[in-house]
Amino acid sequence: IDLATDPSEQNDLSDRHPEKVEELSVAFDTWIETMPDPIKGGPKRKDLTQPSTIVSATSPNLTPREIERARIREEKRAAKKAEREQKKTPEMTK
């Protein structure tokens, strides 16, 4: 990307500069490995070829801590859903 001539980033220059793509890819790979694992579990990189998924307590390859955090999130989601459903249902009055 050349922001001086293409400020809206409409032109992809990666085909014309594969060496720069490789250089930046290596720099990114080196940097991402130094980052801690995501708090919400899952991989450090988002796989843009796959649809977005919610990490659940039954997801494979999770650490025990990640499983526990996913379980807690699932419980909170279920409680919020039940609360919303309860608000939808009018109370029975006598």
Tab-separated table of C-alpha atoms in Angstrom:
chain	number	residue	atom	x	y	z
A	1	ILE	CA	0.000	0.000	0.000
A	2	ASP	CA	1.312	3.427	-0.901
A	3	LEU	CA	-0.698	5.902	1.163
A	4	ALA	CA	0.892	8.900	-0.565
A	5	THR	CA	-0.594	7.960	-3.932
A	6	ASP	CA	-3.450	5.724	-2.747
A	7	PRO	CA	-4.827	7.134	0.535
A	8	SER	CA	-8.024	5.067	0.336
A	9	GLU	CA	-5.999	1.841	-0.124
A	10	GLN	CA	-7.792	0.753	-3.281
A	11	ASN	CA	-4.748	-0.710	-5.085
A	12	ASP	CA	-3.203	-3.971	-3.892
A	13	LEU	CA	0.562	-3.821	-4.440
A	14	SER	CA	1.338	-7.282	-3.065
A	15	ASP	CA	1.629	-8.836	-6.543
A	16	ARG	CA	4.228	-6.260	-7.541
A	17	HIS	CA	6.222	-6.502	-4.293
A	18	PRO	CA	6.233	-10.134	-3.102
A	19	GLU	CA	9.507	-9.590	-1.228
A	20	LYS	CA	7.850	-6.903	0.930
A	21	VAL	CA	4.883	-9.211	1.564
A	22	GLU	CA	7.297	-11.913	2.755
A	23	GLU	CA	9.221	-9.445	4.924
A	24	LEU	CA	6.050	-8.144	6.577
A	25	SER	CA	4.609	-11.651	6.985
A	26	VAL	CA	7.754	-12.806	8.798
A	27	ALA	CA	7.707	-9.685	10.985
A	28	PHE	CA	4.051	-10.281	11.864
A	29	ASP	CA	4.615	-13.985	12.574
A	30	THR	CA	7.505	-13.108	14.887
A	31	TRP	CA	5.438	-10.470	16.677
A	32	ILE	CA	2.278	-12.581	17.100
A	33	GLU	CA	4.250	-15.388	18.733
A	34	THR	CA	5.335	-12.989	21.496
A	35	MET	CA	1.720	-12.068	22.279
A	36	PRO	CA	-0.141	-13.853	25.085
A	37	ASP	CA	-2.975	-16.223	24.239
A	38	PRO	CA	-6.368	-14.546	23.813
A	39	ILE	CA	-8.361	-14.136	27.017
A	40	LYS	CA	-11.492	-15.608	25.456
A	41	GLY	CA	-9.705	-18.694	24.195
A	42	GLY	CA	-9.242	-19.756	20.629
A	43	PRO	CA	-6.364	-19.068	18.278
A	44	LYS	CA	-4.260	-15.904	18.160
A	45	ARG	CA	-5.130	-15.479	14.508
A	46	LYS	CA	-8.600	-15.263	13.095
A	47	ASP	CA	-9.140	-17.678	10.237
A	48	LEU	CA	-11.003	-15.495	7.780
A	49	THR	CA	-11.823	-18.487	5.581
A	50	GLN	CA	-14.007	-20.044	8.301
A	51	PRO	CA	-17.277	-18.675	9.666
A	52	SER	CA	-17.059	-17.065	13.080
A	53	THR	CA	-17.736	-19.460	15.928
A	54	ILE	CA	-18.269	-19.094	19.639
A	55	VAL	CA	-15.742	-20.924	21.774
A	56	SER	CA	-17.622	-23.346	23.991
A	57	ALA	CA	-16.583	-25.494	26.899
A	58	THR	CA	-16.682	-28.500	24.576
A	59	SER	CA	-14.353	-26.971	21.973
A	60	PRO	CA	-11.295	-29.136	21.338
A	61	ASN	CA	-7.747	-28.067	22.221
A	62	LEU	CA	-8.677	-25.807	25.124
A	63	THR	CA	-6.710	-25.588	28.337
A	64	PRO	CA	-8.564	-26.295	31.601
A	65	ARG	CA	-8.656	-22.538	32.293
A	66	GLU	CA	-10.141	-21.826	28.865
A	67	ILE	CA	-12.741	-24.562	29.381
A	68	GLU	CA	-13.751	-23.052	32.725
A	69	ARG	CA	-14.006	-19.545	31.259
A	70	ALA	CA	-16.077	-20.841	28.324
A	71	ARG	CA	-18.377	-22.675	30.758
A	72	ILE	CA	-18.891	-19.480	32.776
A	73	ARG	CA	-19.642	-17.495	29.601
A	74	GLU	CA	-22.181	-20.124	28.507
A	75	GLU	CA	-23.891	-19.940	31.906
A	76	LYS	CA	-24.054	-16.135	31.717
A	77	ARG	CA	-25.500	-16.292	28.189
A	78	ALA	CA	-28.130	-18.795	29.314
A	79	ALA	CA	-29.054	-16.637	32.316
A	80	LYS	CA	-29.402	-13.527	30.132
A	81	LYS	CA	-31.511	-15.449	27.634
A	82	ALA	CA	-33.782	-16.743	30.405
A	83	GLU	CA	-34.101	-13.210	31.784
A	84	ARG	CA	-35.080	-11.862	28.361
A	85	GLU	CA	-37.629	-14.628	27.902
A	86	GLN	CA	-39.079	-13.943	31.334
A	87	LYS	CA	-39.492	-10.243	30.483
A	88	LYS	CA	-41.323	-11.189	27.279
A	89	THR	CA	-43.857	-13.325	29.124
A	90	PRO	CA	-46.459	-11.181	30.885
A	91	GLU	CA	-46.868	-12.014	34.547
A	92	MET	CA	-50.005	-13.853	35.472
A	93	THR	CA	-52.078	-11.747	37.849
A	94	LYS	CA	-55.121	-12.780	39.837
